[in-house]
PDB file of C-alpha atoms (C1' of nucleotides) in Angstrom:
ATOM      1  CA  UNK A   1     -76.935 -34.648-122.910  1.00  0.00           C
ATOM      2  CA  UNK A   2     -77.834 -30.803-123.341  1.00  0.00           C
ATOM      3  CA  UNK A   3     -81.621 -31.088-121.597  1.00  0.00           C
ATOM      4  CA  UNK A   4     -81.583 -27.607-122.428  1.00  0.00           C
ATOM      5  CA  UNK A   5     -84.730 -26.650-123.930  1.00  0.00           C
ATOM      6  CA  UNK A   6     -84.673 -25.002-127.197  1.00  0.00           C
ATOM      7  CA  UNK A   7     -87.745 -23.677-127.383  1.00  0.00           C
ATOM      8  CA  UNK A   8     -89.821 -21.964-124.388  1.00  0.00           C
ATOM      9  CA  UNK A   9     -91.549 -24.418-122.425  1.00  0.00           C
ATOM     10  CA  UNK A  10     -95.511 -24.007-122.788  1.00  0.00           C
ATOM     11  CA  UNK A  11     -95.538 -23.895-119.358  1.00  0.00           C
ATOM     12  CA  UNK A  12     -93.296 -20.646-119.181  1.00  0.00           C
ATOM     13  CA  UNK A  13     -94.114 -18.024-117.128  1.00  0.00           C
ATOM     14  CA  UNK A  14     -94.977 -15.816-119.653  1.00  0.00           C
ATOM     15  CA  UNK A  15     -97.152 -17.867-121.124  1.00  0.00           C
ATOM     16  CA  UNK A  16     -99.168 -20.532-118.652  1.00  0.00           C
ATOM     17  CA  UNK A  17    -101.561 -22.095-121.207  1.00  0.00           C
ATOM     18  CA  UNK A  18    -103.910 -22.372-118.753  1.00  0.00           C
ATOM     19  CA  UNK A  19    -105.512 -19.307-117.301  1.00  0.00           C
ATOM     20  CA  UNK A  20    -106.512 -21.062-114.103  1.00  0.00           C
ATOM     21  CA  UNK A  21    -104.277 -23.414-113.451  1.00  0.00           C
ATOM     22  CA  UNK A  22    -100.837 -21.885-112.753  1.00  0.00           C
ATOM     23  CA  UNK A  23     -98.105 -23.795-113.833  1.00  0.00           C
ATOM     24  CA  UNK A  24     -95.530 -25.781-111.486  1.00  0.00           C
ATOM     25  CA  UNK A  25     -92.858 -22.782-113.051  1.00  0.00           C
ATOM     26  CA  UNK A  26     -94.625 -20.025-112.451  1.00  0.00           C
ATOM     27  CA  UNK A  27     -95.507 -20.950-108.944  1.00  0.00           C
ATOM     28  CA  UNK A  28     -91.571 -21.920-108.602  1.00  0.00           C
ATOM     29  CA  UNK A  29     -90.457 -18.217-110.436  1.00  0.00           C
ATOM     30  CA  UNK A  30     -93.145 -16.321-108.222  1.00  0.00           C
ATOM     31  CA  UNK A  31     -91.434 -18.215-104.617  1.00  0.00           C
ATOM     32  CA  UNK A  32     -87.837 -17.010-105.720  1.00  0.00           C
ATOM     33  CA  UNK A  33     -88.417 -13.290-106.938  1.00  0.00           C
ATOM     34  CA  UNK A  34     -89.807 -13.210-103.252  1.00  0.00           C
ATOM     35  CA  UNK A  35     -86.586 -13.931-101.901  1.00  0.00           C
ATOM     36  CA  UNK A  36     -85.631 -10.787-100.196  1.00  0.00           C
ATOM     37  CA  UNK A  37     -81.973  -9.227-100.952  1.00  0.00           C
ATOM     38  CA  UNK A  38     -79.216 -10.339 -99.694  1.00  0.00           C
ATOM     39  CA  UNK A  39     -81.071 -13.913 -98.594  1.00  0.00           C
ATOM     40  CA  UNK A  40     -80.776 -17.205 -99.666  1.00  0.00           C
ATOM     41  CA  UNK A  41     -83.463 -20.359-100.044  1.00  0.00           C
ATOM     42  CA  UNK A  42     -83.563 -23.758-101.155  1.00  0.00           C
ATOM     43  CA  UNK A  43     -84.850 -25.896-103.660  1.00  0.00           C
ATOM     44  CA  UNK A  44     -86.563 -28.036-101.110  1.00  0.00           C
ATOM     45  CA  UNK A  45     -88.053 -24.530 -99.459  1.00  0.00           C
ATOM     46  CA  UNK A  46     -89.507 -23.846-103.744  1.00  0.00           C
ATOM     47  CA  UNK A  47     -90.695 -26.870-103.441  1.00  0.00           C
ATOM     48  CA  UNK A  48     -93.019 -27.079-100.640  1.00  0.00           C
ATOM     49  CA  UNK A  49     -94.005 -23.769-101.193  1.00  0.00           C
ATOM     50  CA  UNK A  50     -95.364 -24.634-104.399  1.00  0.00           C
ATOM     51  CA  UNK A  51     -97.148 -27.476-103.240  1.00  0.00           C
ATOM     52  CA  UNK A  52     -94.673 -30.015-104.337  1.00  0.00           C
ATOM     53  CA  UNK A  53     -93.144 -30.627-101.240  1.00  0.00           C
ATOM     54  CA  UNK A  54     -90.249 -33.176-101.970  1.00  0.00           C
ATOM     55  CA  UNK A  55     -89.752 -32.812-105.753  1.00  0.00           C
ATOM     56  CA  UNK A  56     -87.055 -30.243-105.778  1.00  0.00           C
ATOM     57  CA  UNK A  57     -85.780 -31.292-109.227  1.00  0.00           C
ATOM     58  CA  UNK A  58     -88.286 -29.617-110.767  1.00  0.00           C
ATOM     59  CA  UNK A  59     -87.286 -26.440-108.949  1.00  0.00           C
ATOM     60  CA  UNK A  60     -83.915 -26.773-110.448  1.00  0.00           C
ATOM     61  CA  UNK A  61     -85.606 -27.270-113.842  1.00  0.00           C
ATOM     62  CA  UNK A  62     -87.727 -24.368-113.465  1.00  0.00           C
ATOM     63  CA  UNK A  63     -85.229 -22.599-112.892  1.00  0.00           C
ATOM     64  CA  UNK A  64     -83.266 -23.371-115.832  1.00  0.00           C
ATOM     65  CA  UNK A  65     -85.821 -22.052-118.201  1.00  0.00           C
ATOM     66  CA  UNK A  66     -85.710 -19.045-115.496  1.00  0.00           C
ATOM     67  CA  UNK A  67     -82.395 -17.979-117.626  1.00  0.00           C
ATOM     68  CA  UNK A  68     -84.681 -16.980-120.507  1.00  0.00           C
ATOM     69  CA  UNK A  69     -87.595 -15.955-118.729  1.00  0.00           C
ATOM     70  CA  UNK A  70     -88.287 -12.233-118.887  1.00  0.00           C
ATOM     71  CA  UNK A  71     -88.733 -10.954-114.888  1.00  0.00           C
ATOM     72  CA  UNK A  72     -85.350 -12.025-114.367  1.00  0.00           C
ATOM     73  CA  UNK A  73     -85.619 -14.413-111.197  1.00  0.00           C
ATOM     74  CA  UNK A  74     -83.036 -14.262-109.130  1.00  0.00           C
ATOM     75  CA  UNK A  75     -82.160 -18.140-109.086  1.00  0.00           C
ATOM     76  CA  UNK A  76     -78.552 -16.971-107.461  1.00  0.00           C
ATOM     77  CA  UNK A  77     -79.896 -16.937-103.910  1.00  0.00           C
ATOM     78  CA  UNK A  78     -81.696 -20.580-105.117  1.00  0.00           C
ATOM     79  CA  UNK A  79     -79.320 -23.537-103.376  1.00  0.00           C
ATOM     80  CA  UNK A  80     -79.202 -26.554-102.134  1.00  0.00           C
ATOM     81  CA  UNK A  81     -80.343 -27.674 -98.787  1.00  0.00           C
ATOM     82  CA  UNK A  82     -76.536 -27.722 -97.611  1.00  0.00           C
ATOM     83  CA  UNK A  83     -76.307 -24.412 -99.485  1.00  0.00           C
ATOM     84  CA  UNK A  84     -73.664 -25.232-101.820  1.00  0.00           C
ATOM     85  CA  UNK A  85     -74.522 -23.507-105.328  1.00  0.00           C
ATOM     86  CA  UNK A  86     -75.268 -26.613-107.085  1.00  0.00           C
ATOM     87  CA  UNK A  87     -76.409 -24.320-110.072  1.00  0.00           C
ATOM     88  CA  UNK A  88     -73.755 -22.306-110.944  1.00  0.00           C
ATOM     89  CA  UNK A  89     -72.221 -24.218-113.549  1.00  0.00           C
ATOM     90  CA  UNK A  90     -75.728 -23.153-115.099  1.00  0.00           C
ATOM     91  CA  UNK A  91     -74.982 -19.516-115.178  1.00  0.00           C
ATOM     92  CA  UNK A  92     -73.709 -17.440-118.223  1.00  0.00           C
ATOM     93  CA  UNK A  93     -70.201 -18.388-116.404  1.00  0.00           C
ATOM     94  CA  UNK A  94     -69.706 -20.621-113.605  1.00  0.00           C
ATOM     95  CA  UNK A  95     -68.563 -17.627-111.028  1.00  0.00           C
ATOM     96  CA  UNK A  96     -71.306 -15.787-111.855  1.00  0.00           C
ATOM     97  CA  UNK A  97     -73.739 -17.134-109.111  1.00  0.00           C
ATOM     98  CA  UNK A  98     -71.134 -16.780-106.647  1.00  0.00           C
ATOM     99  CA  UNK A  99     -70.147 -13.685-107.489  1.00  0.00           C
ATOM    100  CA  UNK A 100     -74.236 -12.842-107.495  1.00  0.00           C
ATOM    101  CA  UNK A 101     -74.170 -13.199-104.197  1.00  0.00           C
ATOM    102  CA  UNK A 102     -71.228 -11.834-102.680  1.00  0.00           C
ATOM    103  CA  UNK A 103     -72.561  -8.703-104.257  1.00  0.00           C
ATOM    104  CA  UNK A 104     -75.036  -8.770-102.119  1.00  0.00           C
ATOM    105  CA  UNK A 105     -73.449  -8.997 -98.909  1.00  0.00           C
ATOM    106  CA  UNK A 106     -73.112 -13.254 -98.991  1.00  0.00           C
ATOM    107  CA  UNK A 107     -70.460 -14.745 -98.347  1.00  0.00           C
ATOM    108  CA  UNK A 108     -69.597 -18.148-100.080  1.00  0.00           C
ATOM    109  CA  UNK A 109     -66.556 -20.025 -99.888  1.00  0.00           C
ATOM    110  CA  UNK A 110     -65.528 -23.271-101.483  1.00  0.00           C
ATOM    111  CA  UNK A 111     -69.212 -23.146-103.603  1.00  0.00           C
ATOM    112  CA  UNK A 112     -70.773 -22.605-100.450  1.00  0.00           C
ATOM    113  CA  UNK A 113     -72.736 -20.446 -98.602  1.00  0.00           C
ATOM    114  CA  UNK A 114     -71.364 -19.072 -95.556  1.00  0.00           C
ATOM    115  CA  UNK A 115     -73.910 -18.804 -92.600  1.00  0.00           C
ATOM    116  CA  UNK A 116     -76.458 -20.538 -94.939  1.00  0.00           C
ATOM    117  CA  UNK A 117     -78.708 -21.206 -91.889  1.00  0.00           C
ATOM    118  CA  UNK A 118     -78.610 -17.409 -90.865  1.00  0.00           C
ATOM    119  CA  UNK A 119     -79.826 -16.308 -94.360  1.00  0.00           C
ATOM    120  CA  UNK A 120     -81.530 -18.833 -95.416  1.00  0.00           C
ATOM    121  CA  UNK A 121     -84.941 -17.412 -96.037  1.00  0.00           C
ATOM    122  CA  UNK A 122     -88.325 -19.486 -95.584  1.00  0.00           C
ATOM    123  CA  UNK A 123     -90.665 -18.865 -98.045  1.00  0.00           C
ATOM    124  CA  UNK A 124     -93.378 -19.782 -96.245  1.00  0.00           C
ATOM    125  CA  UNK A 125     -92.539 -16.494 -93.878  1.00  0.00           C
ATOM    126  CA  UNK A 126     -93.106 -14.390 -96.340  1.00  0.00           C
TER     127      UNK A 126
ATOM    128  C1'  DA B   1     -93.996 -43.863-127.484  1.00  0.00           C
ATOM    129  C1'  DA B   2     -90.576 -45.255-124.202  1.00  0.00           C
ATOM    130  C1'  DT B   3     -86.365 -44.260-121.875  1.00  0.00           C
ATOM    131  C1'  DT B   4     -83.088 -41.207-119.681  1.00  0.00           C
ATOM    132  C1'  DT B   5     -81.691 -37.298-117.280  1.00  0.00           C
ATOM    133  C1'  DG B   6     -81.920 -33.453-114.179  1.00  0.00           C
ATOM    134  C1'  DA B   7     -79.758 -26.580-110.313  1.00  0.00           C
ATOM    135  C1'  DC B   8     -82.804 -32.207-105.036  1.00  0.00           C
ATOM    136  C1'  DT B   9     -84.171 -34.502-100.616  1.00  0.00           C
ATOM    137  C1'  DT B  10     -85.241 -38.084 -97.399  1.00  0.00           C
ATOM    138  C1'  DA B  11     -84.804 -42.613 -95.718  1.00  0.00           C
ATOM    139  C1'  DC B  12     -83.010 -46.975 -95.296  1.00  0.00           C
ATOM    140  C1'  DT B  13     -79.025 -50.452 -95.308  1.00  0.00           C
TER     141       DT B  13
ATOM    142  C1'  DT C   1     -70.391 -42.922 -90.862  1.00  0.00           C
ATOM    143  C1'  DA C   2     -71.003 -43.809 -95.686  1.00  0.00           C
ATOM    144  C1'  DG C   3     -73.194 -45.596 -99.545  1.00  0.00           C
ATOM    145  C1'  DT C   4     -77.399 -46.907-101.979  1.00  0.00           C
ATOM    146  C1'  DA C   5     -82.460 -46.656-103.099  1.00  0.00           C
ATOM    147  C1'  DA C   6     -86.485 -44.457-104.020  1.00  0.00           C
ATOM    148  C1'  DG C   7     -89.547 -40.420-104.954  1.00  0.00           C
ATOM    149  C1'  DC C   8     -90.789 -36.305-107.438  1.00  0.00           C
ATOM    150  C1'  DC C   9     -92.551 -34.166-112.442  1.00  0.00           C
ATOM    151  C1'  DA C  10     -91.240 -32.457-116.776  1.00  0.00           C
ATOM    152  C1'  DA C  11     -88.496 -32.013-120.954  1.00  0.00           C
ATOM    153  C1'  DA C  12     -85.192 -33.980-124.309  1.00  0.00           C
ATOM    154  C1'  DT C  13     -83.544 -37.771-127.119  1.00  0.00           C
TER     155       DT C  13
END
DNA sequence: AATTTGACTTACT
DNA sequence: TAGTAAGCCAAAT
């Protein structure tokens, strides 16, 4: 059951194979490094900025190769559309997202982020 | 090569 | 109001 990839996915952002035709990861790891401080998105949000609209799986996939990706994206201000971190059991530790985040001024309780709607951040207002 | 799963979301029953 | 179904695309088994 460990979907984690073992090797780097050829469509890493380090590496797009294509020259022209960003990948679906790099457009995802490019959305949440714009994520200002201190704010919070959501998959959904990744999504349809990428041009995916509704398929915010693959923002939580991208994401998981994000861990090994070298501009460190900042997938702790990534959650859910009720913004509950649904991710953190897929940090180095499981408090680590949280903790992420309260570091910058965020306040989660119970796995979830308090005043989501005030920070959540559109990327499309970028 | 086909099937299953996954950091999700929306819509229908 | 709650539960179930479908959709999305890619990677792993």
């Amino acid at each position: 059951m460990k979907m984690y990839p073992q090797n780097k996915p050829k469509t890493s952002a380090g590496r797009p194979k294509k020259k022209d035709e960003p990948s679906f990861f790099d457009s995802v790891y490019a959305v949440v490094r714009q994520v200002p401080y201190g704010r919070v998105t959501t998959y959904g949000a990744v999504a349809e900025a990428t041009g995916l609209r509704m398929s915010a799986r693959m923002v939580g996939w991208a994401l998981s190769t994000c861990a090994h990706v070298q501009p460190r994206i900042p997938a702790h201000r990534v959650v859910n559309r009720l913004g509950v971190l649904s991710g953190r059991h897929h940090f180095a530790t499981p408090t680590l997202m949280q903790e992420l985040l309260e570091q910058e001024g965020v306040k989660v309780k119970d796995d979830t982020v308090v005043d989501f709607k005030q920070l959540f951040w559109d990327p499309r207002s970028a």
